[in-house]
Amino acid sequence: MWQTLKWMLDRAGAEAWQVIAAVALCLLLPALAAVVLWPAGMPWVGLRLLEGFGLFWVVVLVVYALAAWVQRRLRVDLYSHPDAFVGSNLLASSILVLGWTAFAALLTHDAAAAAGLWAAWALYLFGLLSGVVACQVLGSFYSGHVYRLACLLVACAGFALFAVWPAAARASFGRLFGLL
């Protein structure tokens, strides 16, 4: 069995390693958050992050498939209409990561209201790091450097904005969070 697994991992391409790394980070960050926040009585934050990442993968997959279908129907690809192709992918990935940062900022804001100073600091750190992990998830689908850099910038700026102004997160993405 180990030989088969080793053989499969040796044959895996860069895209497969990107997905493996993104899945590992989606499991590792919530586990680390639960362990670190356990003394403060908030291991549930890790569980909420894990649930959020599970739903995020599904939403990203659906949006990616829908965008690819629309691009195919409109005959937009990288070679015939590169501006429309890159622009639509940037728009889709930016909206997805902005939605994630709104979720993470609301989660950390609500949890930090009942936390001490060190726990609040840890919560906001994990919220920001979850945005970086969300960028890794999106990098599994949108693999260009332009998309990765744009997602990272939107994730950091979006989390900072929504952490300072949670009402904006509730106003823009609040209805979607009724699913969780």
CSV table of N, CA and C in Angstrom, one decimal:
chain,number,residue,atom,x,y,z
A,1,MET,N,0.8,-1.2,0.0
A,1,MET,CA,0.0,0.0,0.0
A,1,MET,C,0.9,1.3,0.0
A,2,TRP,N,1.9,1.3,0.8
A,2,TRP,CA,2.8,2.4,0.9
A,2,TRP,C,3.5,2.7,-0.4
A,3,GLN,N,3.9,1.6,-1.1
A,3,GLN,CA,4.5,1.7,-2.4
A,3,GLN,C,3.6,2.3,-3.4
A,4,THR,N,2.3,1.9,-3.4
A,4,THR,CA,1.3,2.5,-4.3
A,4,THR,C,1.1,4.0,-4.0
A,5,LEU,N,1.0,4.4,-2.7
A,5,LEU,CA,0.9,5.8,-2.4
A,5,LEU,C,2.1,6.6,-2.8
A,6,LYS,N,3.3,6.0,-2.5
A,6,LYS,CA,4.5,6.7,-2.9
A,6,LYS,C,4.6,6.9,-4.4
A,7,TRP,N,4.2,5.9,-5.2
A,7,TRP,CA,4.2,5.9,-6.6
A,7,TRP,C,3.2,7.0,-7.1
A,8,MET,N,2.0,7.1,-6.5
A,8,MET,CA,1.0,8.1,-6.9
A,8,MET,C,1.5,9.5,-6.6
A,9,LEU,N,2.2,9.7,-5.4
A,9,LEU,CA,2.7,11.0,-5.1
A,9,LEU,C,3.8,11.4,-6.0
A,10,ASP,N,4.6,10.4,-6.4
A,10,ASP,CA,5.7,10.8,-7.4
A,10,ASP,C,5.2,11.2,-8.7
A,11,ARG,N,4.0,10.7,-9.1
A,11,ARG,CA,3.4,11.0,-10.4
A,11,ARG,C,2.6,12.2,-10.3
A,12,ALA,N,2.3,12.7,-9.2
A,12,ALA,CA,1.4,13.9,-9.0
A,12,ALA,C,2.0,15.1,-9.7
A,13,GLY,N,1.2,15.9,-10.4
A,13,GLY,CA,1.7,17.1,-11.0
A,13,GLY,C,1.6,18.3,-10.0
A,14,ALA,N,2.0,19.5,-10.5
A,14,ALA,CA,1.9,20.7,-9.7
A,14,ALA,C,0.5,21.0,-9.2
A,15,GLU,N,-0.5,20.8,-10.1
A,15,GLU,CA,-1.8,21.1,-9.8
A,15,GLU,C,-2.3,20.2,-8.6
A,16,ALA,N,-1.9,18.9,-8.7
A,16,ALA,CA,-2.3,18.0,-7.6
A,16,ALA,C,-1.7,18.4,-6.3
A,17,TRP,N,-0.4,18.8,-6.3
A,17,TRP,CA,0.2,19.2,-5.1
A,17,TRP,C,-0.4,20.5,-4.5
A,18,GLN,N,-0.9,21.4,-5.4
A,18,GLN,CA,-1.6,22.6,-5.0
A,18,GLN,C,-2.8,22.2,-4.2
A,19,VAL,N,-3.6,21.3,-4.7
A,19,VAL,CA,-4.8,20.9,-4.1
A,19,VAL,C,-4.5,20.2,-2.8
A,20,ILE,N,-3.5,19.3,-2.8
A,20,ILE,CA,-3.1,18.6,-1.5
A,20,ILE,C,-2.7,19.6,-0.5
A,21,ALA,N,-1.9,20.6,-0.8
A,21,ALA,CA,-1.5,21.6,0.1
A,21,ALA,C,-2.6,22.5,0.6
A,22,ALA,N,-3.6,22.8,-0.2
A,22,ALA,CA,-4.7,23.6,0.2
A,22,ALA,C,-5.6,22.8,1.1
A,23,VAL,N,-5.8,21.5,0.8
A,23,VAL,CA,-6.6,20.7,1.7
A,23,VAL,C,-5.9,20.5,3.1
A,24,ALA,N,-4.6,20.3,3.1
A,24,ALA,CA,-3.9,20.2,4.3
A,24,ALA,C,-4.0,21.5,5.2
A,25,LEU,N,-3.9,22.6,4.5
A,25,LEU,CA,-4.0,23.9,5.2
A,25,LEU,C,-5.4,24.1,5.8
A,26,CYS,N,-6.4,23.7,5.0
A,26,CYS,CA,-7.8,23.8,5.5
A,26,CYS,C,-8.1,22.9,6.7
A,27,LEU,N,-7.3,21.9,6.9
A,27,LEU,CA,-7.5,21.0,8.0
A,27,LEU,C,-6.6,21.4,9.2
A,28,LEU,N,-5.4,21.9,8.8
A,28,LEU,CA,-4.4,22.2,9.8
A,28,LEU,C,-4.7,23.5,10.6
A,29,LEU,N,-5.1,24.6,9.9
A,29,LEU,CA,-5.4,25.9,10.5
A,29,LEU,C,-6.6,25.8,11.5
A,30,PRO,N,-7.7,25.2,11.2
A,30,PRO,CA,-8.7,25.0,12.2
A,30,PRO,C,-8.3,24.2,13.4
A,31,ALA,N,-7.5,23.1,13.2
A,31,ALA,CA,-7.0,22.3,14.3
A,31,ALA,C,-6.1,23.1,15.2
A,32,LEU,N,-5.2,23.9,14.6
A,32,LEU,CA,-4.3,24.8,15.3
A,32,LEU,C,-5.1,25.8,16.1
A,33,ALA,N,-6.1,26.4,15.5
A,33,ALA,CA,-6.9,27.4,16.2
A,33,ALA,C,-7.7,26.8,17.4
A,34,ALA,N,-8.2,25.6,17.2
A,34,ALA,CA,-8.9,24.9,18.3
A,34,ALA,C,-7.9,24.7,19.5
A,35,VAL,N,-6.7,24.2,19.2
A,35,VAL,CA,-5.7,23.9,20.2
A,35,VAL,C,-5.3,25.2,20.9
A,36,VAL,N,-5.0,26.2,20.2
A,36,VAL,CA,-4.5,27.5,20.8
A,36,VAL,C,-5.6,28.2,21.6
A,37,LEU,N,-6.8,28.1,21.1
A,37,LEU,CA,-7.9,28.8,21.8
A,37,LEU,C,-8.6,27.9,22.8
A,38,TRP,N,-8.2,26.7,23.0
A,38,TRP,CA,-8.7,25.8,24.0
A,38,TRP,C,-8.6,26.4,25.4
A,39,PRO,N,-7.5,26.9,25.8
A,39,PRO,CA,-7.4,27.5,27.2
A,39,PRO,C,-8.4,28.7,27.4
A,40,ALA,N,-8.7,29.4,26.4
A,40,ALA,CA,-9.6,30.5,26.5
A,40,ALA,C,-11.1,30.0,26.5
A,41,GLY,N,-11.3,28.7,26.3
A,41,GLY,CA,-12.7,28.2,26.2
A,41,GLY,C,-13.3,28.4,24.9
A,42,MET,N,-12.5,28.5,23.8
A,42,MET,CA,-13.1,28.8,22.5
A,42,MET,C,-12.6,27.8,21.4
A,43,PRO,N,-12.6,26.5,21.7
A,43,PRO,CA,-12.2,25.6,20.6
A,43,PRO,C,-13.2,25.5,19.5
A,44,TRP,N,-14.4,26.0,19.8
A,44,TRP,CA,-15.5,26.0,18.7
A,44,TRP,C,-15.1,26.9,17.5
A,45,VAL,N,-14.2,27.8,17.7
A,45,VAL,CA,-13.8,28.7,16.6
A,45,VAL,C,-13.1,27.8,15.5
A,46,GLY,N,-12.3,26.8,15.9
A,46,GLY,CA,-11.7,25.9,15.0
A,46,GLY,C,-12.7,25.1,14.2
A,47,LEU,N,-13.8,24.7,14.9
A,47,LEU,CA,-14.8,23.9,14.3
A,47,LEU,C,-15.6,24.8,13.3
A,48,ARG,N,-15.9,26.0,13.6
A,48,ARG,CA,-16.5,26.9,12.7
A,48,ARG,C,-15.7,27.2,11.5
A,49,LEU,N,-14.4,27.4,11.7
A,49,LEU,CA,-13.5,27.5,10.5
A,49,LEU,C,-13.5,26.3,9.6
A,50,LEU,N,-13.5,25.1,10.2
A,50,LEU,CA,-13.5,23.9,9.4
A,50,LEU,C,-14.8,23.8,8.6
A,51,GLU,N,-15.9,24.1,9.3
A,51,GLU,CA,-17.2,24.1,8.5
A,51,GLU,C,-17.2,25.1,7.4
A,52,GLY,N,-16.6,26.3,7.7
A,52,GLY,CA,-16.5,27.3,6.7
A,52,GLY,C,-15.7,26.9,5.5
A,53,PHE,N,-14.5,26.3,5.8
A,53,PHE,CA,-13.7,25.8,4.7
A,53,PHE,C,-14.4,24.8,3.9
A,54,GLY,N,-15.1,23.9,4.5
A,54,GLY,CA,-15.8,22.8,3.8
A,54,GLY,C,-16.8,23.5,2.8
A,55,LEU,N,-17.6,24.4,3.3
A,55,LEU,CA,-18.6,25.1,2.4
A,55,LEU,C,-17.8,26.0,1.4
A,56,PHE,N,-16.7,26.5,1.7
A,56,PHE,CA,-16.0,27.4,0.8
A,56,PHE,C,-15.5,26.5,-0.4
A,57,TRP,N,-15.0,25.3,-0.1
A,57,TRP,CA,-14.6,24.5,-1.2
A,57,TRP,C,-15.7,24.2,-2.2
A,58,VAL,N,-16.9,23.9,-1.7
A,58,VAL,CA,-18.1,23.6,-2.5
A,58,VAL,C,-18.5,24.9,-3.3
A,59,VAL,N,-18.5,26.0,-2.7
A,59,VAL,CA,-18.9,27.3,-3.4
A,59,VAL,C,-17.9,27.6,-4.5
A,60,VAL,N,-16.6,27.5,-4.2
A,60,VAL,CA,-15.5,27.7,-5.2
A,60,VAL,C,-15.7,26.8,-6.3
A,61,LEU,N,-15.9,25.5,-6.1
A,61,LEU,CA,-16.1,24.6,-7.2
A,61,LEU,C,-17.2,24.9,-8.0
A,62,VAL,N,-18.4,25.3,-7.4
A,62,VAL,CA,-19.6,25.6,-8.2
A,62,VAL,C,-19.3,26.9,-9.0
A,63,VAL,N,-18.8,27.9,-8.4
A,63,VAL,CA,-18.5,29.2,-9.1
A,63,VAL,C,-17.5,29.0,-10.2
A,64,TYR,N,-16.5,28.2,-10.0
A,64,TYR,CA,-15.5,27.9,-11.0
A,64,TYR,C,-16.1,27.2,-12.2
A,65,ALA,N,-16.9,26.2,-11.9
A,65,ALA,CA,-17.6,25.5,-13.0
A,65,ALA,C,-18.6,26.3,-13.8
A,66,LEU,N,-19.3,27.2,-13.0
A,66,LEU,CA,-20.3,28.1,-13.7
A,66,LEU,C,-19.5,29.1,-14.5
A,67,ALA,N,-18.4,29.7,-14.0
A,67,ALA,CA,-17.7,30.7,-14.8
A,67,ALA,C,-17.1,30.0,-16.0
A,68,ALA,N,-16.6,28.8,-15.9
A,68,ALA,CA,-16.0,28.1,-17.1
A,68,ALA,C,-17.1,27.8,-18.1
A,69,TRP,N,-18.3,27.5,-17.7
A,69,TRP,CA,-19.3,27.2,-18.6
A,69,TRP,C,-19.7,28.5,-19.3
A,70,VAL,N,-19.8,29.6,-18.6
A,70,VAL,CA,-20.2,30.9,-19.2
A,70,VAL,C,-19.1,31.3,-20.2
A,71,GLN,N,-17.8,31.1,-19.8
A,71,GLN,CA,-16.7,31.5,-20.7
A,71,GLN,C,-16.7,30.7,-22.0
A,72,ARG,N,-17.1,29.4,-21.8
A,72,ARG,CA,-17.1,28.5,-23.0
A,72,ARG,C,-18.3,28.9,-23.9
A,73,ARG,N,-19.4,29.2,-23.3
A,73,ARG,CA,-20.6,29.6,-24.1
A,73,ARG,C,-20.4,30.9,-24.9
A,74,LEU,N,-19.6,31.9,-24.2
A,74,LEU,CA,-19.3,33.1,-24.9
A,74,LEU,C,-18.1,33.1,-25.7
A,75,ARG,N,-17.5,31.9,-25.8
A,75,ARG,CA,-16.2,31.7,-26.5
A,75,ARG,C,-15.1,32.7,-26.1
A,76,VAL,N,-15.0,32.8,-24.8
A,76,VAL,CA,-13.9,33.6,-24.2
A,76,VAL,C,-12.8,32.7,-23.6
A,77,ASP,N,-11.7,32.8,-24.1
A,77,ASP,CA,-10.5,32.0,-23.6
A,77,ASP,C,-9.3,32.9,-23.6
A,78,LEU,N,-8.2,32.4,-23.1
A,78,LEU,CA,-7.0,33.1,-22.9
A,78,LEU,C,-6.4,33.6,-24.2
A,79,TYR,N,-6.6,32.9,-25.3
A,79,TYR,CA,-6.0,33.3,-26.5
A,79,TYR,C,-6.8,34.2,-27.4
A,80,SER,N,-8.1,34.0,-27.4
A,80,SER,CA,-9.0,34.9,-28.3
A,80,SER,C,-9.4,36.2,-27.6
A,81,HIS,N,-9.7,36.2,-26.3
A,81,HIS,CA,-10.1,37.4,-25.5
A,81,HIS,C,-9.4,37.3,-24.2
A,82,PRO,N,-8.1,37.6,-24.1
A,82,PRO,CA,-7.4,37.5,-22.9
A,82,PRO,C,-7.9,38.5,-21.8
A,83,ASP,N,-8.2,39.7,-22.2
A,83,ASP,CA,-8.7,40.7,-21.2
A,83,ASP,C,-10.0,40.2,-20.6
A,84,ALA,N,-10.9,39.7,-21.3
A,84,ALA,CA,-12.2,39.3,-20.7
A,84,ALA,C,-12.0,38.0,-19.9
A,85,PHE,N,-11.1,37.1,-20.4
A,85,PHE,CA,-10.9,35.9,-19.6
A,85,PHE,C,-10.3,36.2,-18.3
A,86,VAL,N,-9.2,36.9,-18.3
A,86,VAL,CA,-8.5,37.3,-17.0
A,86,VAL,C,-9.4,38.1,-16.1
A,87,GLY,N,-10.1,39.1,-16.7
A,87,GLY,CA,-10.9,39.9,-15.9
A,87,GLY,C,-12.0,39.2,-15.3
A,88,SER,N,-12.7,38.3,-16.0
A,88,SER,CA,-13.8,37.5,-15.4
A,88,SER,C,-13.3,36.6,-14.3
A,89,ASN,N,-12.1,36.0,-14.5
A,89,ASN,CA,-11.5,35.1,-13.4
A,89,ASN,C,-11.1,36.0,-12.2
A,90,LEU,N,-10.5,37.1,-12.5
A,90,LEU,CA,-10.2,38.0,-11.3
A,90,LEU,C,-11.4,38.4,-10.5
A,91,LEU,N,-12.5,38.8,-11.2
A,91,LEU,CA,-13.7,39.2,-10.6
A,91,LEU,C,-14.3,38.0,-9.7
A,92,ALA,N,-14.3,36.8,-10.3
A,92,ALA,CA,-14.9,35.7,-9.6
A,92,ALA,C,-14.0,35.3,-8.4
A,93,SER,N,-12.7,35.3,-8.5
A,93,SER,CA,-11.9,34.9,-7.4
A,93,SER,C,-11.9,36.0,-6.3
A,94,SER,N,-11.9,37.2,-6.7
A,94,SER,CA,-11.9,38.3,-5.8
A,94,SER,C,-13.2,38.4,-4.9
A,95,ILE,N,-14.3,38.1,-5.6
A,95,ILE,CA,-15.6,38.1,-4.9
A,95,ILE,C,-15.6,36.9,-3.9
A,96,LEU,N,-15.1,35.8,-4.3
A,96,LEU,CA,-15.0,34.6,-3.4
A,96,LEU,C,-14.2,34.8,-2.2
A,97,VAL,N,-13.0,35.4,-2.4
A,97,VAL,CA,-12.1,35.6,-1.3
A,97,VAL,C,-12.6,36.8,-0.4
A,98,LEU,N,-13.3,37.7,-1.0
A,98,LEU,CA,-13.9,38.8,-0.2
A,98,LEU,C,-15.1,38.2,0.7
A,99,GLY,N,-15.8,37.3,0.1
A,99,GLY,CA,-16.8,36.6,0.9
A,99,GLY,C,-16.2,35.8,2.1
A,100,TRP,N,-15.1,35.2,1.8
A,100,TRP,CA,-14.5,34.4,2.9
A,100,TRP,C,-14.0,35.4,4.0
A,101,THR,N,-13.4,36.5,3.6
A,101,THR,CA,-12.8,37.4,4.6
A,101,THR,C,-14.0,38.0,5.4
A,102,ALA,N,-15.1,38.2,4.8
A,102,ALA,CA,-16.3,38.7,5.6
A,102,ALA,C,-16.7,37.7,6.6
A,103,PHE,N,-16.7,36.4,6.2
A,103,PHE,CA,-17.0,35.3,7.2
A,103,PHE,C,-16.0,35.3,8.3
A,104,ALA,N,-14.7,35.3,8.0
A,104,ALA,CA,-13.7,35.2,9.0
A,104,ALA,C,-13.7,36.4,9.9
A,105,ALA,N,-13.9,37.6,9.4
A,105,ALA,CA,-14.0,38.8,10.2
A,105,ALA,C,-15.2,38.8,11.1
A,106,LEU,N,-16.3,38.4,10.7
A,106,LEU,CA,-17.5,38.3,11.5
A,106,LEU,C,-17.3,37.2,12.6
A,107,LEU,N,-16.7,36.1,12.3
A,107,LEU,CA,-16.4,35.1,13.2
A,107,LEU,C,-15.5,35.5,14.3
A,108,THR,N,-14.4,36.2,13.9
A,108,THR,CA,-13.4,36.6,14.9
A,108,THR,C,-14.0,37.8,15.7
A,109,HIS,N,-14.7,38.7,15.1
A,109,HIS,CA,-15.3,39.8,15.8
A,109,HIS,C,-16.3,39.3,16.9
A,110,ASP,N,-17.1,38.4,16.5
A,110,ASP,CA,-18.1,37.9,17.5
A,110,ASP,C,-17.4,37.1,18.6
A,111,ALA,N,-16.4,36.3,18.3
A,111,ALA,CA,-15.7,35.6,19.3
A,111,ALA,C,-14.8,36.5,20.2
A,112,ALA,N,-14.2,37.5,19.6
A,112,ALA,CA,-13.3,38.4,20.4
A,112,ALA,C,-14.1,39.3,21.3
A,113,ALA,N,-15.4,39.4,21.1
A,113,ALA,CA,-16.2,40.3,22.1
A,113,ALA,C,-16.2,39.7,23.5
A,114,ALA,N,-16.1,38.3,23.5
A,114,ALA,CA,-16.1,37.7,24.8
A,114,ALA,C,-14.8,37.1,25.3
A,115,ALA,N,-13.7,37.6,24.6
A,115,ALA,CA,-12.4,37.0,24.9
A,115,ALA,C,-11.5,38.0,25.6
A,116,GLY,N,-10.4,37.5,26.2
A,116,GLY,CA,-9.4,38.3,26.8
A,116,GLY,C,-8.5,38.9,25.7
A,117,LEU,N,-7.5,39.7,26.1
A,117,LEU,CA,-6.6,40.4,25.1
A,117,LEU,C,-5.9,39.4,24.3
A,118,TRP,N,-5.2,38.4,24.9
A,118,TRP,CA,-4.4,37.5,24.1
A,118,TRP,C,-5.2,36.6,23.2
A,119,ALA,N,-6.4,36.2,23.7
A,119,ALA,CA,-7.3,35.4,22.8
A,119,ALA,C,-7.9,36.2,21.7
A,120,ALA,N,-8.2,37.5,21.9
A,120,ALA,CA,-8.6,38.4,20.8
A,120,ALA,C,-7.5,38.5,19.8
A,121,TRP,N,-6.3,38.7,20.2
A,121,TRP,CA,-5.2,38.8,19.3
A,121,TRP,C,-5.0,37.6,18.5
A,122,ALA,N,-5.1,36.4,19.2
A,122,ALA,CA,-5.0,35.1,18.5
A,122,ALA,C,-6.2,34.9,17.5
A,123,LEU,N,-7.4,35.3,17.9
A,123,LEU,CA,-8.5,35.2,17.0
A,123,LEU,C,-8.3,36.0,15.7
A,124,TYR,N,-7.9,37.3,15.8
A,124,TYR,CA,-7.7,38.1,14.6
A,124,TYR,C,-6.5,37.6,13.8
A,125,LEU,N,-5.5,37.0,14.4
A,125,LEU,CA,-4.4,36.4,13.7
A,125,LEU,C,-4.9,35.2,12.9
A,126,PHE,N,-5.7,34.3,13.5
A,126,PHE,CA,-6.2,33.2,12.8
A,126,PHE,C,-7.2,33.6,11.7
A,127,GLY,N,-7.9,34.7,11.9
A,127,GLY,CA,-8.8,35.2,10.9
A,127,GLY,C,-8.1,35.6,9.7
A,128,LEU,N,-7.0,36.4,9.9
A,128,LEU,CA,-6.1,36.8,8.8
A,128,LEU,C,-5.5,35.6,8.1
A,129,LEU,N,-5.0,34.7,8.8
A,129,LEU,CA,-4.3,33.5,8.2
A,129,LEU,C,-5.4,32.6,7.5
A,130,SER,N,-6.6,32.7,7.9
A,130,SER,CA,-7.6,31.9,7.2
A,130,SER,C,-7.9,32.5,5.8
A,131,GLY,N,-7.7,33.9,5.7
A,131,GLY,CA,-7.7,34.5,4.4
A,131,GLY,C,-6.6,34.0,3.5
A,132,VAL,N,-5.4,33.8,4.0
A,132,VAL,CA,-4.3,33.3,3.2
A,132,VAL,C,-4.6,31.9,2.8
A,133,VAL,N,-5.2,31.1,3.7
A,133,VAL,CA,-5.5,29.7,3.3
A,133,VAL,C,-6.6,29.7,2.2
A,134,ALA,N,-7.6,30.6,2.3
A,134,ALA,CA,-8.6,30.8,1.3
A,134,ALA,C,-7.9,31.1,-0.1
A,135,CYS,N,-6.9,31.9,0.0
A,135,CYS,CA,-6.1,32.2,-1.3
A,135,CYS,C,-5.5,30.9,-1.8
A,136,GLN,N,-5.0,30.0,-1.0
A,136,GLN,CA,-4.5,28.8,-1.4
A,136,GLN,C,-5.5,27.9,-2.1
A,137,VAL,N,-6.7,27.9,-1.5
A,137,VAL,CA,-7.8,27.1,-2.1
A,137,VAL,C,-8.2,27.7,-3.5
A,138,LEU,N,-8.3,29.0,-3.6
A,138,LEU,CA,-8.5,29.6,-4.9
A,138,LEU,C,-7.4,29.4,-5.9
A,139,GLY,N,-6.2,29.3,-5.4
A,139,GLY,CA,-5.0,29.0,-6.2
A,139,GLY,C,-5.1,27.6,-6.8
A,140,SER,N,-5.9,26.7,-6.2
A,140,SER,CA,-6.1,25.4,-6.8
A,140,SER,C,-6.9,25.5,-8.1
A,141,PHE,N,-7.7,26.5,-8.2
A,141,PHE,CA,-8.6,26.6,-9.3
A,141,PHE,C,-8.1,27.7,-10.3
A,142,TYR,N,-7.7,28.8,-9.7
A,142,TYR,CA,-7.2,29.9,-10.5
A,142,TYR,C,-5.7,30.0,-10.3
A,143,SER,N,-4.9,29.3,-11.2
A,143,SER,CA,-3.5,29.1,-10.9
A,143,SER,C,-2.5,30.1,-11.3
A,144,GLY,N,-3.0,31.1,-12.0
A,144,GLY,CA,-2.0,32.2,-12.4
A,144,GLY,C,-1.5,33.0,-11.3
A,145,HIS,N,-0.3,33.6,-11.5
A,145,HIS,CA,0.3,34.5,-10.5
A,145,HIS,C,-0.5,35.7,-10.3
A,146,VAL,N,-1.2,36.2,-11.4
A,146,VAL,CA,-2.0,37.4,-11.3
A,146,VAL,C,-3.2,37.2,-10.3
A,147,TYR,N,-3.8,36.0,-10.4
A,147,TYR,CA,-4.9,35.7,-9.6
A,147,TYR,C,-4.5,35.5,-8.1
A,148,ARG,N,-3.3,34.8,-7.9
A,148,ARG,CA,-2.8,34.6,-6.6
A,148,ARG,C,-2.5,35.9,-5.9
A,149,LEU,N,-1.8,36.8,-6.6
A,149,LEU,CA,-1.5,38.1,-6.0
A,149,LEU,C,-2.7,39.0,-5.7
A,150,ALA,N,-3.6,39.0,-6.7
A,150,ALA,CA,-4.9,39.8,-6.5
A,150,ALA,C,-5.7,39.2,-5.3
A,151,CYS,N,-5.8,37.9,-5.2
A,151,CYS,CA,-6.5,37.3,-4.1
A,151,CYS,C,-5.9,37.6,-2.7
A,152,LEU,N,-4.5,37.6,-2.7
A,152,LEU,CA,-3.8,37.8,-1.4
A,152,LEU,C,-4.1,39.3,-1.0
A,153,LEU,N,-4.0,40.2,-2.0
A,153,LEU,CA,-4.2,41.6,-1.7
A,153,LEU,C,-5.7,41.9,-1.2
A,154,VAL,N,-6.6,41.2,-1.9
A,154,VAL,CA,-8.0,41.4,-1.5
A,154,VAL,C,-8.3,40.7,-0.2
A,155,ALA,N,-7.7,39.6,0.1
A,155,ALA,CA,-7.9,38.9,1.4
A,155,ALA,C,-7.4,39.8,2.5
A,156,CYS,N,-6.2,40.3,2.4
A,156,CYS,CA,-5.6,41.1,3.5
A,156,CYS,C,-6.4,42.4,3.7
A,157,ALA,N,-6.7,43.1,2.6
A,157,ALA,CA,-7.5,44.4,2.6
A,157,ALA,C,-8.9,44.1,3.1
A,158,GLY,N,-9.5,43.1,2.6
A,158,GLY,CA,-10.9,42.8,3.0
A,158,GLY,C,-11.0,42.4,4.4
A,159,PHE,N,-10.1,41.6,4.9
A,159,PHE,CA,-10.1,41.2,6.4
A,159,PHE,C,-9.9,42.4,7.2
A,160,ALA,N,-9.0,43.3,6.9
A,160,ALA,CA,-8.7,44.5,7.6
A,160,ALA,C,-10.0,45.4,7.6
A,161,LEU,N,-10.6,45.6,6.5
A,161,LEU,CA,-11.8,46.4,6.4
A,161,LEU,C,-13.0,45.8,7.2
A,162,PHE,N,-13.2,44.5,7.0
A,162,PHE,CA,-14.3,43.9,7.7
A,162,PHE,C,-14.1,43.7,9.2
A,163,ALA,N,-12.8,43.6,9.6
A,163,ALA,CA,-12.5,43.5,11.1
A,163,ALA,C,-12.7,44.9,11.7
A,164,VAL,N,-12.4,46.0,11.0
A,164,VAL,CA,-12.7,47.3,11.6
A,164,VAL,C,-14.1,47.7,11.5
A,165,TRP,N,-14.8,47.3,10.4
A,165,TRP,CA,-16.2,47.6,10.1
A,165,TRP,C,-17.0,46.4,9.9
A,166,PRO,N,-17.4,45.7,10.9
A,166,PRO,CA,-18.2,44.4,10.7
A,166,PRO,C,-19.6,44.6,10.1
A,167,ALA,N,-20.1,45.8,10.3
A,167,ALA,CA,-21.4,46.1,9.7
A,167,ALA,C,-21.3,46.0,8.1
A,168,ALA,N,-20.2,46.3,7.6
A,168,ALA,CA,-20.1,46.2,6.1
A,168,ALA,C,-20.1,44.7,5.7
A,169,ALA,N,-19.5,43.9,6.5
A,169,ALA,CA,-19.5,42.5,6.2
A,169,ALA,C,-20.9,41.9,6.3
A,170,ARG,N,-21.6,42.3,7.3
A,170,ARG,CA,-23.0,41.8,7.5
A,170,ARG,C,-23.9,42.4,6.3
A,171,ALA,N,-23.7,43.6,5.9
A,171,ALA,CA,-24.5,44.2,4.9
A,171,ALA,C,-24.2,43.5,3.5
A,172,SER,N,-22.9,43.2,3.2
A,172,SER,CA,-22.6,42.7,1.9
A,172,SER,C,-22.8,41.2,1.8
A,173,PHE,N,-22.5,40.4,2.8
A,173,PHE,CA,-22.5,39.0,2.7
A,173,PHE,C,-23.3,38.3,3.8
A,174,GLY,N,-24.0,39.1,4.6
A,174,GLY,CA,-24.7,38.6,5.8
A,174,GLY,C,-25.8,37.5,5.5
A,175,ARG,N,-26.5,37.7,4.4
A,175,ARG,CA,-27.6,36.7,4.1
A,175,ARG,C,-27.0,35.4,3.7
A,176,LEU,N,-25.8,35.3,3.1
A,176,LEU,CA,-25.2,34.1,2.7
A,176,LEU,C,-24.8,33.3,3.9
A,177,PHE,N,-24.5,34.0,5.0
A,177,PHE,CA,-23.9,33.3,6.2
A,177,PHE,C,-25.0,32.6,7.0
A,178,GLY,N,-26.3,32.8,6.6
A,178,GLY,CA,-27.4,32.1,7.3
A,178,GLY,C,-27.3,30.6,7.0
A,179,LEU,N,-26.5,30.2,6.0
A,179,LEU,CA,-26.3,28.8,5.7
A,179,LEU,C,-25.5,28.0,6.7
A,180,LEU,N,-24.6,28.8,7.4
A,180,LEU,CA,-23.8,28.1,8.4
A,180,LEU,C,-24.4,28.2,9.8
